[in-house]
Amino acid sequence: MATSPIIINPSLLPPTISHTSRASHSSSMNTSNHYSSLQSAMKSLEQYSLEGKRAEDHQAFFNSIISTCITNKAFREANHLRAHMARIGYEPGLFLDNQFINLYAKCGQIEVAREVFDNMPERNVVSWNALLSGYCSNGYYLDALKLFCYMIETGQGPNDPTLLSVLRASAGSRNAEHGRQIHSYILKMGLFSCITLSNALIGMYSKFCRTRDAELVFDSMAEKDEVSWNSIIAAKAQNGVRGMGAMDMFVEMLKGGLPPDDYTFGSLLASVGLIGVEEIHAQITKRGLGGNVIVGSALLDAYARCSNPQDACQVFKMMQERNTVAWNSVISACLMNGMEHEGLKLYMQMAEWGVLPDEYTMSILLRAAAASQWSVITGKQLHGLAVRMGLHMDTLIGNSLITMYAKHEEISDSWQAFKSISESDIISWNSIVHAHLQNQQFEQALALYVQMKDSGIEPDEFSFVAALVACGELAWRNTGRGVHCNLVKIGMTPDAFVGSALIDMYSKFTATSDAKRVFDEVEDKDLITWNSMISGFAQNSYVDEVLKLLSAMRIENFEPDDFTFASTLAACANTITVEHGRQVHSLILKSEQEMDAAVANALITMYSRAGREKEAEKVFSKLTVKNVISWTAMIGAYIQCGYSEEAFQLFEQMETCGVTPNEKTFIAILTACSYTGKSKVAEKYFKLMETKYGIRPGFDHCACMVDILGRAGRLQEAEDFIESMPYKPNALVWKILLSACRIHGDLERGKRSMKKIVALDPGDSAAYVLLSNLYASFGNWDSVMEVRQLMRENGVKKEPGKSWIEVHNKAHEFVAGDCSHPQTNEIYSKLRELLRQMKAEGYIPGVEFLIW
């Protein structure tokens, strides 16, 4: 259904909206002062003479100029200063060289900083620390770790700032093993000289989602300060720890006599649900922090996350100070909870209160345009507004624009937004890669991932997950394994997030053993990790493994959710016995959860495949809310069990109830038309899809129409349909036509279809069998033998026919020509008796295909 644009009236916008003018007064004054100071410094440099001055005077003079360059991040002036010092023959010395390293690192010129470092005649710990800090500040975490190893090799001992930088590098590299090695080194060398190091270790382990290790560090501390408590509370809050959680640690902190600060409340509010927010809000009020802008903003975000924008607005009204952050938080609370007009109204009021919007305000509006029912017209209006504000080249705005356009399937606009960003960061690259993923452009997503790496930006966990998803969808096994190898090569240990993506990819490759190996390697498994492995086994029909894993996750105190149940039932649906599915159904009922539509769909499908349409009907009838998924599942169940007329009736009933059918509903209805031979009815539904419901027929719908026309003997129309369909025909479509040719005895069309199939999929044994049967129906046995010869030449083998039957909750498999069943004699005796009775009733068996 098309969405209505929310029109933003330009006359109601804040009057001074230009980003340039907004930033102009105070910041331009500061910039002017800094620039003036820099110009004065460079002018004094040209007039400076070494004659008649002491050495310490020279150092103080040059240091003042370096300090001015650092303040202005003046890279060119720094180069000019070094050149001038060389020209007048002044050696910088250890102190000034250290300052130059710091200056170049601050300017983002880390290669030049390393050059200065490498050319120093002598170094001290400050030199090493300056370069280490520079590497970390510029995101070169692995280089920082390598530099630390080199530092130790040279015999230079680290101090506390050194170790703080190295711990920061370990956290930034996302390599838990590196972090543990640094921790071991600190313990071995007895370097725990300050609380700050322990706090940094807690923060590092929190980044690795290794909350237990963070807790061990915290428990081992002889002395703890406010930062220690805040760090462990933040670690538990960020990682959703079971057991003693963030709120429990907060209580312990209070018992210890340490007063919580705004950071404490910020961490707590980021982790709790509505009840917890209300408890913390009471504590904040009790301590008189309700008017604090930082705490108030955190409260606003928490209420917004709990879908409670009304209380968020109340908090906002009580705040004594309302800065841009507070305004952004309350606007976000409204926009993300369906109160679009209230959020836009608040946005209009910002200027009235003397607060001008910033890039974060615009980013919030753009995220709302992506997440809500706003149309792309509204998003483009906001884009125009960003241009007016001078923010369209801002990285944050650009990233938000990429996402917004991708959600509206405007991928070319996403690409233009990406190209307009002045400095693309890792988030920009990830956003454009995910934009292509969302729009099913998997090859382009992988190409951008490679381009990102080639541009010198190291992938993070989001980059790797995007690449793994694309490889899984494309079934590119070698490329997927290559991405996995890259992940291992940089030392990234798969956490629950990356591990789940790896499991999903390998499952799509049918490499369940590799998926299981990754699953076993993930230390901190979450529910998504368990679900990914269960889904992987289900996709590959490993029913026993699915059921074992379901039991194991419950032992580990993970409660199955709707996705777990849906995946497990999908696996049970692929077995002949219904007993496993009934057991899972019983587990769902015991959980006392309201049945999700996806779970109901899976239950209906499972029962219908087992021929239990009455049980499927019971599930359907008990649903309090029936959405399109539920109706479609039940329609499919009737078709599966051979009740096509009931399927048509249910479809009409669904329309009467005001439920709009979707793509899968029409797949089901077209299938019913095929089974009942209603080709004219099928054509009517096929046209209605687009004319009445705005659904563009997909490839599967087209394949259904080919099958329907073919079964009805309308072979020329079926072939014309294939040639004119808006999708490139695959082997399956031509095989459908070949099957129809076999049924209706159209030899020439059948041969044409076979040529198409062999070109697209020469290993499809079913196609050879169909063509052979077509020749056999004409008594053309020489051609039958030629087909068999062609199969041998192409290495194609026909799988023997199989069937299953359930007796007393046990599945029995039968293979054509197999006599291994213990009751073979009784079975064949019964079959012969049935055949005699059939012949007596006038049935003549078809024997023309017995060559197979």
mmCIF file of N, CA and C in Angstrom, residues 41-150:
data_model
loop_
_atom_site.group_PDB
_atom_site.id
_atom_site.type_symbol
_atom_site.label_atom_id
_atom_site.label_comp_id
_atom_site.label_asym_id
_atom_site.label_seq_id
_atom_site.Cartn_x
_atom_site.Cartn_y
_atom_site.Cartn_z
ATOM 1 N N ALA A 41 52.205 33.253 14.756
ATOM 2 C CA ALA A 41 53.281 32.316 15.095
ATOM 3 C C ALA A 41 54.196 32.086 13.907
ATOM 4 N N MET A 42 53.599 31.893 12.708
ATOM 5 C CA MET A 42 54.414 31.628 11.519
ATOM 6 C C MET A 42 55.208 32.865 11.109
ATOM 7 N N LYS A 43 54.616 34.062 11.346
ATOM 8 C CA LYS A 43 55.338 35.294 11.039
ATOM 9 C C LYS A 43 56.539 35.470 11.956
ATOM 10 N N SER A 44 56.331 35.157 13.248
ATOM 11 C CA SER A 44 57.436 35.282 14.202
ATOM 12 C C SER A 44 58.534 34.266 13.896
ATOM 13 N N LEU A 45 58.135 33.109 13.306
ATOM 14 C CA LEU A 45 59.128 32.080 12.953
ATOM 15 C C LEU A 45 60.103 32.634 11.917
ATOM 16 N N GLU A 46 59.579 33.360 10.918
ATOM 17 C CA GLU A 46 60.426 33.889 9.850
ATOM 18 C C GLU A 46 61.417 34.927 10.390
ATOM 19 N N GLN A 47 61.026 35.604 11.480
ATOM 20 C CA GLN A 47 61.867 36.668 12.031
ATOM 21 C C GLN A 47 62.797 36.168 13.129
ATOM 22 N N TYR A 48 62.634 34.867 13.505
ATOM 23 C CA TYR A 48 63.379 34.358 14.665
ATOM 24 C C TYR A 48 64.824 34.080 14.288
ATOM 25 N N SER A 49 65.697 34.416 15.203
ATOM 26 C CA SER A 49 67.130 34.168 14.995
ATOM 27 C C SER A 49 67.668 33.348 16.154
ATOM 28 N N LEU A 50 68.625 32.476 15.870
ATOM 29 C CA LEU A 50 69.227 31.638 16.917
ATOM 30 C C LEU A 50 70.269 32.410 17.715
ATOM 31 N N GLU A 51 70.741 33.498 17.170
ATOM 32 C CA GLU A 51 71.849 34.215 17.797
ATOM 33 C C GLU A 51 71.408 34.919 19.079
ATOM 34 N N GLY A 52 72.299 34.842 20.079
ATOM 35 C CA GLY A 52 72.090 35.592 21.306
ATOM 36 C C GLY A 52 71.038 35.028 22.234
ATOM 37 N N LYS A 53 70.670 33.758 22.049
ATOM 38 C CA LYS A 53 69.622 33.167 22.901
ATOM 39 C C LYS A 53 70.112 31.853 23.454
ATOM 40 N N ARG A 54 69.578 31.483 24.629
ATOM 41 C CA ARG A 54 69.950 30.219 25.265
ATOM 42 C C ARG A 54 69.215 29.057 24.598
ATOM 43 N N ALA A 55 69.740 27.850 24.788
ATOM 44 C CA ALA A 55 69.139 26.650 24.182
ATOM 45 C C ALA A 55 67.713 26.449 24.658
ATOM 46 N N GLU A 56 67.475 26.701 25.975
ATOM 47 C CA GLU A 56 66.127 26.499 26.486
ATOM 48 C C GLU A 56 65.137 27.509 25.902
ATOM 49 N N ASP A 57 65.668 28.703 25.502
ATOM 50 C CA ASP A 57 64.800 29.690 24.861
ATOM 51 C C ASP A 57 64.356 29.198 23.489
ATOM 52 N N HIS A 58 65.299 28.575 22.751
ATOM 53 C CA HIS A 58 64.966 28.025 21.436
ATOM 54 C C HIS A 58 63.881 26.959 21.564
ATOM 55 N N GLN A 59 64.079 26.064 22.539
ATOM 56 C CA GLN A 59 63.117 24.963 22.695
ATOM 57 C C GLN A 59 61.743 25.504 23.060
ATOM 58 N N ALA A 60 61.702 26.491 23.947
ATOM 59 C CA ALA A 60 60.411 27.062 24.359
ATOM 60 C C ALA A 60 59.731 27.760 23.179
ATOM 61 N N PHE A 61 60.510 28.454 22.331
ATOM 62 C CA PHE A 61 59.939 29.155 21.186
ATOM 63 C C PHE A 61 59.341 28.157 20.192
ATOM 64 N N PHE A 62 60.154 27.172 19.807
ATOM 65 C CA PHE A 62 59.665 26.203 18.819
ATOM 66 C C PHE A 62 58.493 25.376 19.379
ATOM 67 N N ASN A 63 58.558 25.105 20.661
ATOM 68 C CA ASN A 63 57.449 24.339 21.270
ATOM 69 C C ASN A 63 56.149 25.133 21.234
ATOM 70 N N SER A 64 56.246 26.466 21.414
ATOM 71 C CA SER A 64 55.029 27.295 21.374
ATOM 72 C C SER A 64 54.408 27.259 19.982
ATOM 73 N N ILE A 65 55.266 27.227 18.938
ATOM 74 C CA ILE A 65 54.741 27.172 17.573
ATOM 75 C C ILE A 65 54.116 25.804 17.303
ATOM 76 N N ILE A 66 54.787 24.744 17.781
ATOM 77 C CA ILE A 66 54.220 23.389 17.610
ATOM 78 C C ILE A 66 52.868 23.309 18.312
ATOM 79 N N SER A 67 52.776 23.877 19.522
ATOM 80 C CA SER A 67 51.510 23.850 20.264
ATOM 81 C C SER A 67 50.415 24.580 19.493
ATOM 82 N N THR A 68 50.767 25.700 18.854
ATOM 83 C CA THR A 68 49.795 26.435 18.040
ATOM 84 C C THR A 68 49.353 25.595 16.842
ATOM 85 N N CYS A 69 50.318 24.882 16.246
ATOM 86 C CA CYS A 69 49.989 24.006 15.107
ATOM 87 C C CYS A 69 49.073 22.874 15.548
ATOM 88 N N ILE A 70 49.315 22.329 16.759
ATOM 89 C CA ILE A 70 48.460 21.249 17.275
ATOM 90 C C ILE A 70 47.034 21.761 17.463
ATOM 91 N N THR A 71 46.900 22.950 18.044
ATOM 92 C CA THR A 71 45.574 23.534 18.278
ATOM 93 C C THR A 71 44.808 23.705 16.971
ATOM 94 N N ASN A 72 45.547 24.098 15.912
ATOM 95 C CA ASN A 72 44.911 24.354 14.611
ATOM 96 C C ASN A 72 44.968 23.152 13.673
ATOM 97 N N LYS A 73 45.559 22.034 14.155
ATOM 98 C CA LYS A 73 45.786 20.866 13.288
ATOM 99 C C LYS A 73 46.404 21.309 11.961
ATOM 100 N N ALA A 74 47.436 22.136 12.084
ATOM 101 C CA ALA A 74 48.056 22.785 10.916
ATOM 102 C C ALA A 74 49.196 21.917 10.403
ATOM 103 N N PHE A 75 48.872 21.005 9.512
ATOM 104 C CA PHE A 75 49.837 20.052 8.971
ATOM 105 C C PHE A 75 50.888 20.758 8.105
ATOM 106 N N ARG A 76 50.434 21.654 7.200
ATOM 107 C CA ARG A 76 51.374 22.319 6.304
ATOM 108 C C ARG A 76 52.340 23.211 7.071
ATOM 109 N N GLU A 77 51.813 23.938 8.040
ATOM 110 C CA GLU A 77 52.663 24.811 8.844
ATOM 111 C C GLU A 77 53.678 24.011 9.639
ATOM 112 N N ALA A 78 53.273 22.811 10.086
ATOM 113 C CA ALA A 78 54.208 21.937 10.811
ATOM 114 C C ALA A 78 55.347 21.515 9.902
ATOM 115 N N ASN A 79 55.023 21.188 8.660
ATOM 116 C CA ASN A 79 56.067 20.828 7.693
ATOM 117 C C ASN A 79 57.011 22.010 7.456
ATOM 118 N N HIS A 80 56.396 23.204 7.346
ATOM 119 C CA HIS A 80 57.203 24.423 7.142
ATOM 120 C C HIS A 80 58.134 24.651 8.333
ATOM 121 N N LEU A 81 57.623 24.391 9.538
ATOM 122 C CA LEU A 81 58.436 24.566 10.746
ATOM 123 C C LEU A 81 59.626 23.612 10.745
ATOM 124 N N ARG A 82 59.382 22.341 10.404
ATOM 125 C CA ARG A 82 60.484 21.364 10.370
ATOM 126 C C ARG A 82 61.524 21.754 9.316
ATOM 127 N N ALA A 83 61.023 22.202 8.166
ATOM 128 C CA ALA A 83 61.947 22.607 7.099
ATOM 129 C C ALA A 83 62.775 23.818 7.523
ATOM 130 N N HIS A 84 62.122 24.770 8.207
ATOM 131 C CA HIS A 84 62.817 25.967 8.672
ATOM 132 C C HIS A 84 63.894 25.600 9.698
ATOM 133 N N MET A 85 63.573 24.693 10.610
ATOM 134 C CA MET A 85 64.543 24.269 11.627
ATOM 135 C C MET A 85 65.745 23.592 10.974
ATOM 136 N N ALA A 86 65.479 22.796 9.930
ATOM 137 C CA ALA A 86 66.584 22.135 9.224
ATOM 138 C C ALA A 86 67.433 23.163 8.483
ATOM 139 N N ARG A 87 66.752 24.164 7.911
ATOM 140 C CA ARG A 87 67.471 25.183 7.115
ATOM 141 C C ARG A 87 68.412 26.003 7.980
ATOM 142 N N ILE A 88 67.993 26.296 9.219
ATOM 143 C CA ILE A 88 68.852 27.111 10.087
ATOM 144 C C ILE A 88 69.770 26.245 10.937
ATOM 145 N N GLY A 89 69.710 24.914 10.722
ATOM 146 C CA GLY A 89 70.640 24.012 11.387
ATOM 147 C C GLY A 89 70.301 23.699 12.829
ATOM 148 N N TYR A 90 69.031 23.801 13.190
ATOM 149 C CA TYR A 90 68.642 23.524 14.576
ATOM 150 C C TYR A 90 68.130 22.086 14.704
ATOM 151 N N GLU A 91 68.752 21.315 15.581
ATOM 152 C CA GLU A 91 68.321 19.937 15.836
ATOM 153 C C GLU A 91 67.177 19.951 16.856
ATOM 154 N N PRO A 92 66.031 19.318 16.527
ATOM 155 C CA PRO A 92 64.873 19.410 17.434
ATOM 156 C C PRO A 92 65.122 18.818 18.815
ATOM 157 N N GLY A 93 65.805 17.705 18.890
ATOM 158 C CA GLY A 93 66.010 17.065 20.181
ATOM 159 C C GLY A 93 64.819 16.189 20.583
ATOM 160 N N LEU A 94 65.009 15.441 21.643
ATOM 161 C CA LEU A 94 64.016 14.453 22.068
ATOM 162 C C LEU A 94 62.659 15.081 22.369
ATOM 163 N N PHE A 95 62.638 16.170 23.132
ATOM 164 C CA PHE A 95 61.371 16.767 23.543
ATOM 165 C C PHE A 95 60.555 17.244 22.340
ATOM 166 N N LEU A 96 61.200 17.980 21.408
ATOM 167 C CA LEU A 96 60.472 18.521 20.267
ATOM 168 C C LEU A 96 60.078 17.429 19.268
ATOM 169 N N ASP A 97 60.915 16.406 19.120
ATOM 170 C CA ASP A 97 60.536 15.285 18.251
ATOM 171 C C ASP A 97 59.269 14.605 18.777
ATOM 172 N N ASN A 98 59.215 14.433 20.090
ATOM 173 C CA ASN A 98 57.992 13.856 20.685
ATOM 174 C C ASN A 98 56.777 14.725 20.397
ATOM 175 N N GLN A 99 56.992 16.044 20.453
ATOM 176 C CA GLN A 99 55.901 16.963 20.153
ATOM 177 C C GLN A 99 55.479 16.862 18.677
ATOM 178 N N PHE A 100 56.465 16.693 17.802
ATOM 179 C CA PHE A 100 56.136 16.544 16.375
ATOM 180 C C PHE A 100 55.323 15.268 16.124
ATOM 181 N N ILE A 101 55.682 14.186 16.801
ATOM 182 C CA ILE A 101 54.901 12.944 16.661
ATOM 183 C C ILE A 101 53.461 13.188 17.089
ATOM 184 N N ASN A 102 53.314 13.856 18.226
ATOM 185 C CA ASN A 102 51.971 14.169 18.737
ATOM 186 C C ASN A 102 51.211 15.045 17.749
ATOM 187 N N LEU A 103 51.898 16.058 17.184
ATOM 188 C CA LEU A 103 51.275 16.977 16.230
ATOM 189 C C LEU A 103 50.786 16.231 14.986
ATOM 190 N N TYR A 104 51.654 15.424 14.380
ATOM 191 C CA TYR A 104 51.279 14.732 13.144
ATOM 192 C C TYR A 104 50.165 13.711 13.399
ATOM 193 N N ALA A 105 50.213 13.070 14.545
ATOM 194 C CA ALA A 105 49.141 12.117 14.882
ATOM 195 C C ALA A 105 47.806 12.833 15.019
ATOM 196 N N LYS A 106 47.826 14.017 15.645
ATOM 197 C CA LYS A 106 46.595 14.791 15.818
ATOM 198 C C LYS A 106 46.048 15.260 14.462
ATOM 199 N N CYS A 107 46.946 15.479 13.500
ATOM 200 C CA CYS A 107 46.534 15.909 12.169
ATOM 201 C C CYS A 107 46.122 14.735 11.287
ATOM 202 N N GLY A 108 46.186 13.516 11.823
ATOM 203 C CA GLY A 108 45.828 12.337 11.050
ATOM 204 C C GLY A 108 46.926 11.883 10.099
ATOM 205 N N GLN A 109 48.120 12.478 10.215
ATOM 206 C CA GLN A 109 49.243 12.126 9.341
ATOM 207 C C GLN A 109 50.132 11.105 10.057
ATOM 208 N N ILE A 110 49.583 9.907 10.259
ATOM 209 C CA ILE A 110 50.265 8.920 11.098
ATOM 210 C C ILE A 110 51.537 8.394 10.434
ATOM 211 N N GLU A 111 51.553 8.377 9.072
ATOM 212 C CA GLU A 111 52.764 7.910 8.388
ATOM 213 C C GLU A 111 53.926 8.870 8.636
ATOM 214 N N VAL A 112 53.640 10.184 8.629
ATOM 215 C CA VAL A 112 54.688 11.181 8.890
ATOM 216 C C VAL A 112 55.145 11.089 10.343
ATOM 217 N N ALA A 113 54.187 10.849 11.251
ATOM 218 C CA ALA A 113 54.541 10.679 12.667
ATOM 219 C C ALA A 113 55.489 9.496 12.820
ATOM 220 N N ARG A 114 55.207 8.401 12.095
ATOM 221 C CA ARG A 114 56.082 7.219 12.170
ATOM 222 C C ARG A 114 57.462 7.528 11.585
ATOM 223 N N GLU A 115 57.499 8.355 10.539
ATOM 224 C CA GLU A 115 58.780 8.739 9.938
ATOM 225 C C GLU A 115 59.632 9.509 10.940
ATOM 226 N N VAL A 116 58.996 10.455 11.648
ATOM 227 C CA VAL A 116 59.718 11.205 12.688
ATOM 228 C C VAL A 116 60.237 10.241 13.749
ATOM 229 N N PHE A 117 59.385 9.325 14.172
ATOM 230 C CA PHE A 117 59.753 8.348 15.205
ATOM 231 C C PHE A 117 60.947 7.503 14.764
ATOM 232 N N ASP A 118 60.887 7.001 13.536
ATOM 233 C CA ASP A 118 61.952 6.110 13.039
ATOM 234 C C ASP A 118 63.289 6.828 12.902
ATOM 235 N N ASN A 119 63.251 8.147 12.646
ATOM 236 C CA ASN A 119 64.494 8.904 12.431
ATOM 237 C C ASN A 119 65.042 9.546 13.696
ATOM 238 N N MET A 120 64.388 9.313 14.836
ATOM 239 C CA MET A 120 64.870 9.910 16.087
ATOM 240 C C MET A 120 66.183 9.266 16.537
ATOM 241 N N PRO A 121 67.199 10.063 16.860
ATOM 242 C CA PRO A 121 68.465 9.480 17.336
ATOM 243 C C PRO A 121 68.335 8.816 18.707
ATOM 244 N N GLU A 122 67.390 9.259 19.478
ATOM 245 C CA GLU A 122 67.094 8.630 20.770
ATOM 246 C C GLU A 122 65.589 8.745 21.048
ATOM 247 N N ARG A 123 65.107 7.775 21.848
ATOM 248 C CA ARG A 123 63.687 7.759 22.190
ATOM 249 C C ARG A 123 63.546 7.492 23.680
ATOM 250 N N ASN A 124 62.442 7.963 24.242
ATOM 251 C CA ASN A 124 62.082 7.582 25.609
ATOM 252 C C ASN A 124 60.653 7.047 25.597
ATOM 253 N N VAL A 125 60.135 6.713 26.748
ATOM 254 C CA VAL A 125 58.796 6.111 26.814
ATOM 255 C C VAL A 125 57.732 7.066 26.283
ATOM 256 N N VAL A 126 57.971 8.375 26.390
ATOM 257 C CA VAL A 126 57.020 9.358 25.867
ATOM 258 C C VAL A 126 56.924 9.250 24.341
ATOM 259 N N SER A 127 58.077 8.984 23.689
ATOM 260 C CA SER A 127 58.083 8.828 22.226
ATOM 261 C C SER A 127 57.192 7.664 21.817
ATOM 262 N N TRP A 128 57.399 6.530 22.477
ATOM 263 C CA TRP A 128 56.592 5.349 22.165
ATOM 264 C C TRP A 128 55.109 5.610 22.438
ATOM 265 N N ASN A 129 54.848 6.248 23.585
ATOM 266 C CA ASN A 129 53.445 6.510 23.946
ATOM 267 C C ASN A 129 52.762 7.449 22.950
ATOM 268 N N ALA A 130 53.514 8.465 22.453
ATOM 269 C CA ALA A 130 52.936 9.419 21.505
ATOM 270 C C ALA A 130 52.504 8.702 20.227
ATOM 271 N N LEU A 131 53.370 7.808 19.722
ATOM 272 C CA LEU A 131 53.016 7.094 18.485
ATOM 273 C C LEU A 131 51.925 6.067 18.739
ATOM 274 N N LEU A 132 51.991 5.366 19.884
ATOM 275 C CA LEU A 132 50.934 4.409 20.230
ATOM 276 C C LEU A 132 49.576 5.101 20.303
ATOM 277 N N SER A 133 49.543 6.236 20.991
ATOM 278 C CA SER A 133 48.293 6.985 21.115
ATOM 279 C C SER A 133 47.805 7.465 19.750
ATOM 280 N N GLY A 134 48.762 7.870 18.891
ATOM 281 C CA GLY A 134 48.406 8.314 17.548
ATOM 282 C C GLY A 134 47.794 7.199 16.718
ATOM 283 N N TYR A 135 48.376 6.017 16.796
ATOM 284 C CA TYR A 135 47.805 4.865 16.080
ATOM 285 C C TYR A 135 46.368 4.605 16.539
ATOM 286 N N CYS A 136 46.158 4.615 17.861
ATOM 287 C CA CYS A 136 44.817 4.352 18.396
ATOM 288 C C CYS A 136 43.818 5.421 17.971
ATOM 289 N N SER A 137 44.225 6.690 18.052
ATOM 290 C CA SER A 137 43.323 7.793 17.716
ATOM 291 C C SER A 137 42.908 7.763 16.254
ATOM 292 N N ASN A 138 43.779 7.210 15.403
ATOM 293 C CA ASN A 138 43.487 7.149 13.973
ATOM 294 C C ASN A 138 42.959 5.798 13.522
ATOM 295 N N GLY A 139 42.670 4.912 14.495
ATOM 296 C CA GLY A 139 42.046 3.633 14.170
ATOM 297 C C GLY A 139 42.994 2.551 13.692
ATOM 298 N N TYR A 140 44.307 2.762 13.828
ATOM 299 C CA TYR A 140 45.285 1.750 13.397
ATOM 300 C C TYR A 140 45.650 0.855 14.597
ATOM 301 N N TYR A 141 44.673 0.056 15.006
ATOM 302 C CA TYR A 141 44.829 -0.700 16.244
ATOM 303 C C TYR A 141 45.861 -1.820 16.124
ATOM 304 N N LEU A 142 45.868 -2.525 15.006
ATOM 305 C CA LEU A 142 46.842 -3.608 14.826
ATOM 306 C C LEU A 142 48.258 -3.057 14.755
ATOM 307 N N ASP A 143 48.437 -1.881 14.125
ATOM 308 C CA ASP A 143 49.760 -1.248 14.084
ATOM 309 C C ASP A 143 50.207 -0.859 15.486
ATOM 310 N N ALA A 144 49.252 -0.425 16.307
ATOM 311 C CA ALA A 144 49.588 -0.082 17.691
ATOM 312 C C ALA A 144 50.075 -1.309 18.447
ATOM 313 N N LEU A 145 49.404 -2.440 18.247
ATOM 314 C CA LEU A 145 49.810 -3.669 18.934
ATOM 315 C C LEU A 145 51.183 -4.141 18.456
ATOM 316 N N LYS A 146 51.435 -4.012 17.147
ATOM 317 C CA LYS A 146 52.761 -4.383 16.610
ATOM 318 C C LYS A 146 53.846 -3.479 17.189
ATOM 319 N N LEU A 147 53.532 -2.187 17.304
ATOM 320 C CA LEU A 147 54.492 -1.234 17.863
ATOM 321 C C LEU A 147 54.804 -1.571 19.318
ATOM 322 N N PHE A 148 53.797 -1.981 20.062
ATOM 323 C CA PHE A 148 54.022 -2.359 21.459
ATOM 324 C C PHE A 148 54.966 -3.565 21.543
ATOM 325 N N CYS A 149 54.754 -4.552 20.675
ATOM 326 C CA CYS A 149 55.652 -5.726 20.659
ATOM 327 C C CYS A 149 57.082 -5.302 20.346
ATOM 328 N N TYR A 150 57.228 -4.380 19.363
ATOM 329 C CA TYR A 150 58.556 -3.862 19.003
ATOM 330 C C TYR A 150 59.171 -3.118 20.182
#
